[in-house]
């Protein structure tokens, strides 16, 4: 693919009408994409997990040659709020000043570049331009003598409104068991797939009440990622993150209309979208004992076909402690959040959470073991102390019963960046969000100090980084973009507890900027949002729908230093360097897949920065 064709993007005007009935002003324009439609071929790549937390061996330059100088100015391609910190990464050329020009090519701001510095993850020599002083709304470019002008970017009061809608609408596009109608899906309308009303109980999940080969009904839910399977563990952190965004920013979301089938029904659309998956999760609990099946899956990954063309048999597989505790945590949180809208549902969710908790107490070390006839994602986890802690925190907050909190073990460990396998800090988020109603059993000072320690460390890392982002070479693992966004989420949580710590907000902003273009690949990693965005995502509907432009609103996994898909990809990565290990090809499930747990923190962070920054 030529570099030029990679710049093709979906018209934001089209995007705006597609995503929301009354979304934010789109602005901008776009060329009509002409990239050939990707051919829907079968790819049975043995993806171990679509979002594995892989500890990568950092790929670093082994030579003693000088760092490379990038060719482009890198900045957030979507835009900035007027009072946000605004940084651009500039190639390490001789120039010492920069200028920002408005849409009429008039210079509106000039400033000095920082000294050149090498960013270890990309092994590049770069300078930083700080144009935070520019606060006027408008469309601009940044220029430096000797290099190409930056992509145009905007400063706008509604900078992240449309991005937030897009990130949420991606969940609608990944709904199982529903036809996507043109009214809501535009050109991405499609037939329903995977009704899942006759799901087979796999022998690994068999019980006397539900023997092997019997069937259950478990409809709805979101497809996990680029594949069509559904996994409770990954659904747990994902659904929670959306609910947490709502719990913290309810007044923001209450005024939003996402143009989904449930718009206008009196329930906030974010809660409607989350409900689609919560209904599925509820059906994954065995009512006979409270245990929760680990996943609903076909035996192997399907080819790159549309949902309705995948008619393979579907199974529920093995109840596990991790799945059951994640379920307990999510249902406990959902119970308090849906209470104002549906008291009966709220009660049902809390009862389900308690039944799950009871099962997990009696089955506290049932780890997932992939049956030999099942080849799809594992989401295995042999440490469930963090799942126990998270469920304990949510049950405590919702019920007010102090006894639950003992299992949170507040004095142990430190705050860290959550991921599907490591969820204790999700409990910290809920405790922070509910800090005004916590009983004395919680040490609030300790809660704050833990979050402050994490946020201070990230902010220090950002302040010394050549790219102005708190990311080191070791952060470029499979799904690295979600690591960046989850870090940003934790920073906003810490900032909410102490809004004198403006560095936390700036550091969160830097991570969103990173995902949206201030990175070593020149891509904005969210489909449809930015000037240069992923075109060939590893996502079955986008691969099979006959439409050249991928479905918008999905964040891709991003640079992955270990390049775990090299053996399955006939195209080479552009570089072996960690922060450049990104390949915009459908075969690249290890850098260019999408996943619900990667999109969820984009929802949270885009809402938080929209609300918290003037
Ligand atoms: Ca609604
Ligand atoms: Ca765990
Ligand atoms: Ca497509």
Coordinates of C-alpha atoms and ligand atoms in Angstrom, one line a residue:
X1 CA 0.0 0.0 0.0
X2 CA 1.4 3.4 -0.9
X3 CA 1.9 5.9 1.8
X4 CA -0.6 8.2 0.1
X5 CA -3.4 5.7 0.2
X6 CA -2.8 5.3 3.9
X7 CA -4.0 8.9 4.4
X8 CA -7.4 8.2 3.1
X9 CA -10.0 8.7 5.7
X10 CA -13.7 8.6 6.2
X11 CA -15.3 12.0 5.9
X12 CA -16.0 13.3 9.4
X13 CA -19.3 14.7 8.1
X14 CA -20.4 11.2 7.1
X15 CA -19.1 9.9 10.4
X16 CA -21.0 12.4 12.4
X17 CA -24.3 11.6 10.8
X18 CA -23.6 7.9 11.2
X19 CA -22.6 7.9 14.8
X20 CA -25.1 10.1 16.5
X21 CA -28.4 11.8 15.8
X22 CA -27.1 14.9 17.4
X23 CA -23.4 14.4 17.8
X24 CA -20.8 17.1 18.1
X25 CA -19.8 19.1 15.1
X26 CA -17.6 17.1 12.8
X27 CA -15.8 19.6 10.7
X28 CA -13.1 18.6 8.3
X29 CA -13.6 16.8 5.1
X30 CA -12.1 13.9 3.3
X31 CA -11.3 12.2 0.1
X32 CA -13.3 9.3 -1.1
X33 CA -11.4 6.2 -0.2
X34 CA -10.3 4.1 -3.2
X35 CA -8.4 1.4 -1.5
X36 CA -9.4 -2.0 -2.9
X37 CA -11.8 -3.9 -0.8
X38 CA -9.9 -6.4 1.3
X39 CA -10.7 -9.9 0.1
X40 CA -12.5 -12.0 2.7
X41 CA -10.3 -15.0 3.1
X42 CA -10.1 -17.5 5.9
X43 CA -7.4 -17.0 8.4
X44 CA -7.2 -19.6 11.0
X45 CA -4.3 -18.0 12.8
X46 CA -3.9 -19.6 16.1
X47 CA -4.5 -16.5 18.2
X48 CA -3.8 -17.6 21.7
X49 CA -5.7 -14.6 23.1
X50 CA -6.8 -11.6 21.3
X51 CA -5.5 -9.3 24.0
X52 CA -3.0 -11.3 25.9
X53 CA -0.9 -9.4 28.4
X54 CA 2.4 -10.5 26.9
X55 CA 5.6 -9.6 28.6
X56 CA 7.7 -8.7 25.6
X57 CA 11.4 -8.7 25.2
X58 CA 12.0 -5.2 24.2
X59 CA 13.4 -4.8 20.7
X60 CA 16.0 -2.3 20.8
X61 CA 18.5 -1.0 18.3
X62 CA 21.6 -3.1 18.6
X63 CA 23.8 -0.8 16.6
X64 CA 25.8 2.1 17.9
X65 CA 24.6 4.3 15.0
X66 CA 22.9 7.6 15.7
X67 CA 19.1 7.6 16.4
X68 CA 17.0 8.2 13.3
X69 CA 15.3 11.5 12.7
X70 CA 11.6 11.1 11.9
X71 CA 10.2 12.8 8.8
X72 CA 6.9 14.1 10.2
X73 CA 5.6 16.3 12.9
X74 CA 3.5 14.2 15.2
X75 CA 0.5 15.4 17.1
X76 CA -3.0 14.5 18.2
X77 CA -4.8 14.3 14.8
X78 CA -8.3 14.6 16.3
X79 CA -7.8 17.8 18.3
X80 CA -7.5 19.5 21.6
X81 CA -9.8 21.3 24.0
X82 CA -8.9 25.1 24.3
X83 CA -7.2 24.9 27.7
X84 CA -5.5 21.5 27.3
X85 CA -1.8 21.1 27.2
X86 CA -0.8 20.8 23.5
X87 CA 2.4 19.2 22.5
X88 CA 3.8 18.2 19.1
X89 CA 6.8 15.9 18.5
X90 CA 9.1 17.5 15.9
X91 CA 11.9 15.8 14.0
X92 CA 15.3 16.6 15.4
X93 CA 16.3 19.0 12.7
X94 CA 18.4 22.2 13.1
X95 CA 15.5 24.6 13.5
X96 CA 14.9 25.9 16.9
X97 CA 11.5 27.5 16.5
X98 CA 8.0 26.5 15.4
X99 CA 5.0 28.4 14.1
X100 CA 1.3 27.6 14.2
X101 CA -0.8 28.8 11.3
X102 CA -4.6 29.1 11.1
X103 CA -6.8 28.0 8.2
X104 CA -5.9 31.2 6.3
X105 CA -2.2 30.5 6.6
X106 CA -1.7 33.3 9.1
X107 CA 0.8 32.7 11.8
X108 CA -1.1 32.8 15.2
X109 CA 1.6 31.5 17.5
X110 CA 5.4 31.0 17.5
X111 CA 7.6 29.4 20.0
X112 CA 10.9 27.7 20.8
X113 CA 11.5 24.0 20.3
X114 CA 13.0 22.0 23.1
X115 CA 16.5 20.7 22.7
X116 CA 16.7 17.4 20.7
X117 CA 16.4 14.3 22.8
X118 CA 16.2 10.6 22.0
X119 CA 13.1 8.6 22.7
X120 CA 14.4 5.1 23.6
X121 CA 11.2 3.2 22.5
X122 CA 11.5 4.5 18.9
X123 CA 15.2 5.3 18.9
X124 CA 14.5 8.7 17.3
X125 CA 15.9 12.1 17.9
X126 CA 13.1 14.6 18.4
X127 CA 12.2 18.0 19.8
X128 CA 9.0 19.1 21.5
X129 CA 6.8 22.0 20.5
X130 CA 4.5 23.3 23.3
X131 CA 1.7 25.3 21.8
X132 CA -0.6 25.3 24.8
X133 CA -0.8 29.1 24.7
X134 CA -3.0 28.8 21.6
X135 CA -6.5 28.6 23.0
X136 CA -8.6 30.0 20.2
X137 CA -11.0 27.5 18.6
X138 CA -10.1 26.8 15.0
X139 CA -8.3 24.6 12.5
X140 CA -4.5 24.9 12.4
X141 CA -1.2 23.4 11.2
X142 CA 2.1 23.5 12.9
X143 CA 5.2 24.2 10.8
X144 CA 9.0 24.0 11.4
X145 CA 11.6 24.9 8.9
X146 CA 13.1 22.0 7.1
X147 CA 10.2 19.5 7.6
X148 CA 6.7 18.9 6.2
X149 CA 3.9 20.8 7.9
X150 CA 1.9 18.8 10.4
X151 CA -1.5 17.4 9.6
X152 CA -4.2 19.9 10.3
X153 CA -5.7 19.7 13.7
X154 CA -8.5 21.5 15.5
X155 CA -8.9 23.2 18.8
X156 CA -12.6 23.0 19.9
X157 CA -14.7 23.0 23.0
X158 CA -16.3 19.8 21.8
X159 CA -13.0 18.2 20.8
X160 CA -13.8 14.7 22.1
X161 CA -17.6 14.5 21.9
X162 CA -17.6 12.8 18.5
X163 CA -14.7 10.5 19.4
X164 CA -16.5 9.4 22.5
X165 CA -19.7 8.6 20.6
X166 CA -17.6 6.7 18.0
X167 CA -15.8 4.7 20.7
X168 CA -19.2 3.7 22.2
X169 CA -20.8 3.1 18.8
X170 CA -18.1 0.5 18.1
X171 CA -19.7 -1.6 20.8
X172 CA -23.0 -1.4 18.9
X173 CA -21.2 -2.5 15.7
X174 CA -19.9 -5.5 17.6
X175 CA -23.2 -6.6 19.0
X176 CA -24.0 -10.3 18.6
X177 CA -27.5 -11.5 17.8
X178 CA -29.0 -8.4 16.2
X179 CA -29.5 -7.1 12.8
X180 CA -27.7 -3.7 12.4
X181 CA -30.2 -1.5 10.6
X182 CA -29.3 1.2 8.2
X183 CA -30.9 3.8 10.5
X184 CA -28.2 3.2 13.1
X185 CA -25.4 1.5 11.2
X186 CA -25.4 3.4 7.9
X187 CA -23.4 1.7 5.2
X188 CA -22.3 -0.9 7.8
X189 CA -25.8 -2.3 8.1
X190 CA -25.7 -6.1 8.3
X191 CA -27.8 -9.2 9.1
X192 CA -28.0 -10.7 12.5
X193 CA -25.6 -13.5 13.4
X194 CA -25.1 -15.8 16.3
X195 CA -28.5 -16.0 17.8
X196 CA -27.0 -18.2 20.6
X197 CA -30.4 -19.5 21.7
X198 CA -29.2 -23.1 21.5
X199 CA -25.7 -23.1 22.9
X200 CA -24.3 -26.6 23.7
X201 CA -22.9 -27.4 27.2
X202 CA -19.3 -28.6 26.5
X203 CA -18.2 -31.6 28.5
X204 CA -15.8 -29.3 30.5
X205 CA -18.9 -27.5 31.8
X206 CA -21.2 -30.5 32.3
X207 CA -23.1 -30.9 35.6
X208 CA -25.9 -33.3 36.5
X209 CA -28.4 -30.5 36.0
X210 CA -26.8 -29.5 32.7
X211 CA -25.2 -32.6 31.2
X212 CA -22.8 -32.5 28.2
X213 CA -24.7 -31.9 25.0
X214 CA -27.7 -30.2 26.6
X215 CA -28.4 -26.7 25.5
X216 CA -28.9 -23.3 27.0
X217 CA -30.0 -19.9 25.7
X218 CA -27.3 -17.2 26.0
X219 CA -28.1 -14.5 23.4
X220 CA -26.8 -11.0 22.9
X221 CA -23.4 -9.7 24.2
X222 CA -20.6 -8.1 22.2
X223 CA -18.2 -10.1 20.0
X224 CA -14.9 -9.9 21.9
X225 CA -12.6 -8.6 19.3
X226 CA -11.9 -9.4 15.6
X227 CA -13.4 -12.8 16.3
X228 CA -17.0 -13.9 17.0
X229 CA -16.6 -15.5 20.4
X230 CA -17.5 -14.1 23.8
X231 CA -15.4 -14.3 26.9
X232 CA -16.7 -13.5 30.4
X233 CA -13.2 -12.5 31.7
X234 CA -12.7 -9.9 29.1
X235 CA -16.3 -8.8 29.2
X236 CA -15.8 -8.1 32.8
X237 CA -13.3 -5.4 32.7
X238 CA -14.9 -4.0 29.5
X239 CA -18.4 -3.7 30.8
X240 CA -17.1 -2.4 34.1
X241 CA -15.1 0.3 32.4
X242 CA -18.2 1.6 30.6
X243 CA -20.2 1.5 33.8
X244 CA -17.4 3.3 35.7
X245 CA -17.4 6.0 33.0
X246 CA -21.1 6.4 33.5
X247 CA -20.9 6.3 37.3
X248 CA -18.4 9.2 37.3
X249 CA -19.7 11.2 34.4
X250 CA -23.4 10.5 34.5
X251 CA -24.4 14.1 33.7
X252 CA -22.3 14.1 30.6
X253 CA -23.7 10.8 29.3
X254 CA -27.3 11.6 30.3
X255 CA -27.3 14.3 27.6
X256 CA -25.8 12.1 24.9
X257 CA -27.7 10.3 22.1
X258 CA -25.8 7.6 20.3
X259 CA -28.3 6.8 17.6
X260 CA -28.8 3.2 18.7
X261 CA -32.1 1.3 18.7
X262 CA -32.6 2.2 22.4
X263 CA -32.1 5.9 21.9
X264 CA -35.1 7.9 23.2
X265 CA -36.3 5.3 25.6
X266 CA -35.6 7.3 28.8
X267 CA -32.5 5.3 29.7
X268 CA -29.1 6.8 29.1
X269 CA -27.7 5.2 25.9
X270 CA -24.4 4.2 27.5
X271 CA -26.4 2.1 30.0
X272 CA -28.5 0.7 27.1
X273 CA -25.3 -0.3 25.3
X274 CA -23.8 -1.9 28.4
X275 CA -27.1 -3.7 29.0
X276 CA -26.7 -5.6 25.7
X277 CA -23.6 -7.3 27.2
X278 CA -25.0 -7.6 30.8
X279 CA -28.0 -9.5 29.6
X280 CA -25.6 -12.0 27.9
X281 CA -23.4 -12.2 31.0
X282 CA -26.5 -13.0 33.2
X283 CA -27.3 -15.9 30.9
X284 CA -23.8 -17.3 31.4
X285 CA -24.4 -18.0 35.1
X286 CA -25.7 -21.5 35.9
X287 CA -28.8 -20.8 38.0
X288 CA -28.3 -24.2 39.7
X289 CA -25.1 -23.3 41.5
X290 CA -24.1 -19.7 40.7
X291 CA -21.0 -20.6 38.8
X292 CA -20.2 -18.7 35.6
X293 CA -19.0 -20.2 32.3
X294 CA -15.7 -18.9 31.1
X295 CA -16.7 -18.4 27.5
X296 CA -19.2 -18.9 24.7
X297 CA -17.4 -20.1 21.7
X298 CA -17.1 -22.1 18.5
X299 CA -14.5 -24.8 18.6
X300 CA -12.2 -22.9 16.2
X301 CA -12.0 -19.4 14.9
X302 CA -14.2 -18.7 11.9
X303 CA -12.9 -17.4 8.6
X304 CA -13.2 -13.8 7.7
X305 CA -17.0 -14.0 7.0
X306 CA -19.9 -11.8 8.1
X307 CA -21.6 -12.9 11.3
X308 CA -24.6 -14.5 9.7
X309 CA -22.3 -16.7 7.5
X310 CA -20.6 -18.2 10.6
X311 CA -23.0 -21.0 11.4
X312 CA -20.6 -23.1 13.4
X313 CA -21.9 -24.8 16.6
X314 CA -21.4 -22.7 19.8
X315 CA -20.5 -24.0 23.2
X316 CA -20.3 -22.8 26.8
X317 CA -17.0 -24.0 28.3
X318 CA -15.9 -24.6 31.9
X319 CA -16.9 -22.5 34.8
X320 CA -13.9 -20.8 36.4
X321 CA -13.1 -18.8 39.5
X322 CA -11.8 -15.8 37.5
X323 CA -15.0 -15.6 35.3
X324 CA -17.3 -16.0 38.3
X325 CA -15.5 -13.3 40.4
X326 CA -15.4 -10.9 37.4
X327 CA -19.1 -11.6 36.9
X328 CA -19.7 -10.9 40.6
X329 CA -17.9 -7.6 40.5
X330 CA -19.6 -6.4 37.3
X331 CA -23.1 -7.3 38.5
X332 CA -22.5 -5.7 41.9
X333 CA -21.5 -2.5 40.2
X334 CA -24.3 -2.7 37.7
X335 CA -26.8 -3.3 40.4
X336 CA -26.2 0.1 42.0
X337 CA -25.9 2.0 38.6
X338 CA -29.1 0.6 37.1
X339 CA -31.1 1.0 40.3
X340 CA -32.7 4.4 39.3
X341 CA -33.8 3.0 36.0
X342 CA -34.9 -0.6 36.8
X343 CA -35.3 -1.6 40.4
X344 CA -36.1 -5.2 39.5
X345 CA -33.1 -5.6 37.3
X346 CA -31.0 -4.1 40.0
X347 CA -32.2 -6.7 42.5
X348 CA -31.6 -9.5 40.0
X349 CA -28.1 -8.3 39.4
X350 CA -27.2 -8.1 43.1
X351 CA -28.7 -11.6 43.7
X352 CA -26.6 -12.9 40.7
X353 CA -23.5 -11.2 42.1
X354 CA -24.0 -12.8 45.6
X355 CA -24.6 -16.3 44.1
X356 CA -21.4 -15.9 42.1
X357 CA -19.5 -14.9 45.1
X358 CA -20.8 -17.9 47.0
X359 CA -19.7 -20.2 44.2
X360 CA -16.3 -18.7 44.1
X361 CA -15.8 -19.0 47.8
X362 CA -16.4 -22.8 47.5
X363 CA -14.4 -23.0 44.2
X364 CA -11.6 -20.6 44.8
X365 CA -8.9 -22.1 42.5
X366 CA -10.7 -23.3 39.5
X367 CA -8.4 -22.0 36.7
X368 CA -9.2 -22.2 33.0
X369 CA -7.7 -25.2 31.2
X370 CA -8.3 -25.1 27.4
X371 CA -10.0 -28.4 26.4
X372 CA -8.1 -30.1 23.6
X373 CA -11.0 -29.7 21.1
X374 CA -11.3 -25.9 21.7
X375 CA -8.9 -23.6 19.9
X376 CA -10.2 -20.1 20.5
X377 CA -8.9 -17.5 23.0
X378 CA -8.0 -18.7 26.5
X379 CA -7.9 -15.7 28.8
X380 CA -6.3 -18.0 31.3
X381 CA -5.4 -16.6 34.7
X382 CA -3.9 -18.6 37.6
X383 CA -3.9 -15.6 40.1
X384 CA -7.4 -14.7 41.1
X385 CA -6.5 -12.8 44.3
X386 CA -7.1 -9.5 42.3
X387 CA -10.5 -10.8 40.9
X388 CA -11.5 -11.6 44.5
X389 CA -10.4 -8.1 45.7
X390 CA -12.3 -6.4 42.9
X391 CA -15.5 -8.3 43.6
X392 CA -15.1 -7.6 47.3
X393 CA -14.9 -3.9 46.7
X394 CA -17.9 -3.8 44.4
X395 CA -20.1 -5.9 46.7
X396 CA -19.0 -3.7 49.7
X397 CA -19.8 -0.4 47.9
X398 CA -23.2 -1.6 46.6
X399 CA -24.4 -3.4 49.8
X400 CA -22.7 -1.2 52.4
X401 CA -21.8 -4.4 54.2
X402 CA -18.3 -4.0 55.7
X403 CA -17.6 -7.7 55.8
X404 CA -17.1 -7.8 52.1
X405 CA -14.3 -5.3 52.2
X406 CA -12.0 -7.5 54.2
X407 CA -11.2 -9.5 51.0
X408 CA -10.1 -6.3 49.3
X409 CA -7.0 -6.5 51.4
X410 CA -6.4 -2.8 51.1
X411 CA -3.0 -2.7 52.8
X412 CA -1.6 -5.1 50.3
X413 CA 0.0 -4.2 47.0
X414 CA 0.0 -0.9 45.2
X415 CA -2.1 0.7 42.5
X416 CA -1.3 -0.4 39.1
X417 CA -2.5 -0.3 35.5
X418 CA -5.5 -2.6 35.1
X419 CA -5.8 -5.2 32.4
X420 CA -8.2 -8.2 31.9
X421 CA -5.8 -10.4 34.0
X422 CA -5.1 -7.9 36.7
X423 CA -8.2 -6.1 38.0
X424 CA -7.6 -5.1 41.6
X425 CA -7.2 -1.5 40.6
X426 CA -10.7 -1.5 39.1
X427 CA -11.8 -1.7 42.8
X428 CA -9.7 1.4 43.5
X429 CA -11.5 3.2 40.8
X430 CA -14.9 2.4 42.2
X431 CA -13.8 3.3 45.7
X432 CA -12.5 6.6 44.4
X433 CA -15.8 7.3 42.6
X434 CA -17.8 6.5 45.7
X435 CA -15.4 8.0 48.2
X436 CA -18.0 10.3 49.8
X437 CA -20.2 7.4 50.8
X438 CA -17.6 4.9 52.1
X439 CA -17.7 3.7 55.7
X440 CA -14.8 3.9 58.1
X441 CA -13.6 0.4 57.1
X442 CA -11.9 2.0 54.1
X443 CA -8.7 3.9 54.7
X444 CA -9.4 6.9 52.5
X445 CA -5.9 8.4 53.0
X446 CA -4.4 5.1 51.9
X447 CA -6.7 5.0 48.9
X448 CA -5.6 8.5 47.8
X449 CA -1.9 7.8 48.5
X450 CA -1.9 4.7 46.3
X451 CA -3.5 6.5 43.4
X452 CA -1.2 9.5 43.9
X453 CA 1.9 7.3 43.8
X454 CA 0.8 5.8 40.5
X455 CA -0.1 9.1 39.0
X456 CA 3.0 10.9 40.2
X457 CA 5.2 8.1 38.8
X458 CA 3.5 8.4 35.4
X459 CA 3.7 12.2 35.5
X460 CA 7.4 12.1 36.2
X461 CA 8.0 9.7 33.4
X462 CA 6.1 12.0 31.0
X463 CA 8.0 15.1 32.1
X464 CA 11.4 13.5 31.2
X465 CA 10.2 11.7 28.0
X466 CA 11.4 13.0 24.6
X467 CA 7.9 12.3 23.3
X468 CA 6.2 13.8 26.4
X469 CA 4.5 10.5 27.1
X470 CA 4.9 8.1 30.1
X471 CA 5.7 5.1 28.0
X472 CA 9.0 3.1 28.1
X473 CA 10.3 0.4 25.8
X474 CA 8.7 -2.3 28.0
X475 CA 5.2 -0.8 27.5
X476 CA 5.0 -2.0 23.8
X477 CA 3.4 -5.3 24.5
X478 CA 0.4 -6.9 22.7
X479 CA -2.5 -4.4 23.1
X480 CA -0.1 -1.6 24.1
X481 CA -2.7 1.1 23.2
X482 CA -5.0 -0.2 25.9
X483 CA -2.1 0.0 28.4
X484 CA -1.7 3.6 27.5
X485 CA -5.4 4.3 27.8
X486 CA -5.8 2.4 31.1
X487 CA -2.9 4.4 32.4
X488 CA -4.7 7.6 31.3
X489 CA -7.8 6.4 33.1
X490 CA -6.0 5.9 36.4
X491 CA -4.5 9.4 36.0
X492 CA -7.9 11.0 35.7
X493 CA -9.2 9.0 38.7
X494 CA -6.3 10.4 40.7
X495 CA -6.8 13.9 39.4
X496 CA -10.5 13.8 40.4
X497 CA -9.4 13.2 44.0
X498 CA -7.1 16.2 43.9
X499 CA -7.6 18.6 41.1
X500 CA -4.6 20.7 42.2
X501 CA -2.5 18.0 40.6
X502 CA -2.8 19.4 37.1
X503 CA 0.2 17.3 36.0
X504 CA -2.0 14.2 36.3
X505 CA -4.5 15.7 33.8
X506 CA -1.7 16.7 31.4
X507 CA -0.2 13.2 31.6
X508 CA -3.6 11.7 30.8
X509 CA -3.9 14.0 27.9
X510 CA -0.4 13.0 26.6
X511 CA -1.5 9.4 26.5
X512 CA -4.7 10.2 24.5
X513 CA -2.5 12.3 22.3
X514 CA -0.2 9.3 21.8
X515 CA -3.1 7.1 20.7
X516 CA -4.4 9.8 18.4
X517 CA -1.1 10.5 16.6
X518 CA 1.8 11.7 18.8
X519 CA 3.5 8.3 18.3
X520 CA 6.3 6.9 16.2
X521 CA 4.1 5.4 13.5
X522 CA 2.3 8.6 12.4
X523 CA -1.1 6.8 12.8
X524 CA -4.0 7.8 14.8
X525 CA -4.9 4.4 16.1
X526 CA -8.7 4.8 16.1
X527 CA -10.4 3.9 12.9
X528 CA -12.1 6.9 11.2
X529 CA -10.7 9.4 13.7
X530 CA -7.6 11.3 12.5
X531 CA -5.9 12.0 9.2
X532 CA -4.0 8.7 8.9
X533 CA -5.9 5.9 10.5
X534 CA -5.8 2.0 10.3
X535 CA -7.4 0.7 7.1
X536 CA -6.9 -3.0 7.4
X537 CA -7.9 -4.0 10.9
X538 CA -8.1 -7.6 12.0
X539 CA -11.8 -7.6 12.4
X540 CA -14.1 -10.1 10.6
X541 CA -17.0 -7.7 9.8
X542 CA -14.6 -5.1 8.5
X543 CA -12.8 -7.7 6.5
X544 CA -15.9 -9.3 5.0
X545 CA -18.3 -6.5 4.5
X546 CA -17.2 -5.4 1.0
X547 CA -16.7 -1.8 2.2
X548 CA -13.2 -0.5 1.8
X549 CA -13.2 1.8 4.9
X550 CA -13.2 -0.1 8.2
X551 CA -16.0 0.4 10.7
X552 CA -15.2 3.5 12.6
X553 CA -14.5 4.0 16.3
X554 CA -12.3 1.0 17.0
X555 CA -8.9 1.4 18.7
X556 CA -6.3 -1.1 17.4
X557 CA -3.9 -3.0 19.6
X558 CA -1.0 -0.9 18.5
X559 CA 2.8 -1.4 18.5
X560 CA 3.8 -4.8 19.7
X561 CA 7.6 -5.2 20.1
X562 CA 7.5 -9.0 20.1
X563 CA 5.5 -9.0 16.8
X564 CA 3.8 -12.3 17.8
X565 CA 2.0 -12.7 14.4
X566 CA 5.0 -12.6 12.2
X567 CA 4.7 -16.3 11.3
X568 CA 1.1 -15.8 10.1
X569 CA 1.6 -12.6 8.2
X570 CA 3.0 -12.4 4.7
X571 CA 3.8 -8.7 5.1
X572 CA 6.8 -7.6 7.1
X573 CA 6.5 -5.1 10.0
X574 CA 8.0 -1.7 8.9
X575 CA 10.6 -1.8 11.7
X576 CA 11.9 -4.0 14.5
X577 CA 12.0 -1.1 16.9
X578 CA 9.5 -1.4 19.8
X579 CA 7.4 1.8 19.2
X580 CA 7.4 1.2 15.5
X581 CA 6.3 -2.4 15.6
X582 CA 2.9 -1.8 14.1
X583 CA 1.6 -3.2 10.8
X584 CA -1.6 -2.0 9.2
X585 CA -2.5 -5.3 7.7
X586 CA -5.4 -7.6 8.3
X587 CA -3.1 -10.5 9.1
X588 CA -1.6 -8.6 12.0
X589 CA -3.7 -9.8 14.9
X590 CA -0.9 -8.9 17.3
X591 CA -0.8 -5.2 16.4
X592 CA -3.9 -4.4 14.3
X593 CA -6.8 -6.3 15.9
X594 CA -9.5 -4.5 17.8
X595 CA -11.0 -5.6 21.1
X596 CA -13.8 -4.5 23.4
X597 CA -11.4 -4.2 26.4
X598 CA -9.2 -1.8 24.3
X599 CA -12.1 0.4 23.3
X600 CA -13.6 0.7 26.8
X601 CA -10.8 2.9 28.3
X602 CA -11.1 5.1 25.2
X603 CA -14.7 5.7 26.1
X604 CA -13.7 6.5 29.7
X605 CA -10.7 8.7 28.8
X606 CA -12.4 10.7 26.0
X607 CA -15.3 11.4 28.3
X608 CA -13.1 12.4 31.2
X609 CA -10.9 14.7 29.2
X610 CA -13.9 16.3 27.5
X611 CA -15.4 17.0 31.0
X612 CA -12.3 17.8 32.9
X613 CA -10.6 20.2 30.5
X614 CA -12.0 23.6 29.7
Ligands
LIG1 CA1 -31.7 5.1 25.7
LIG2 CA1 -5.9 -12.2 38.0
LIG3 CA1 -14.4 -3.6 5.1

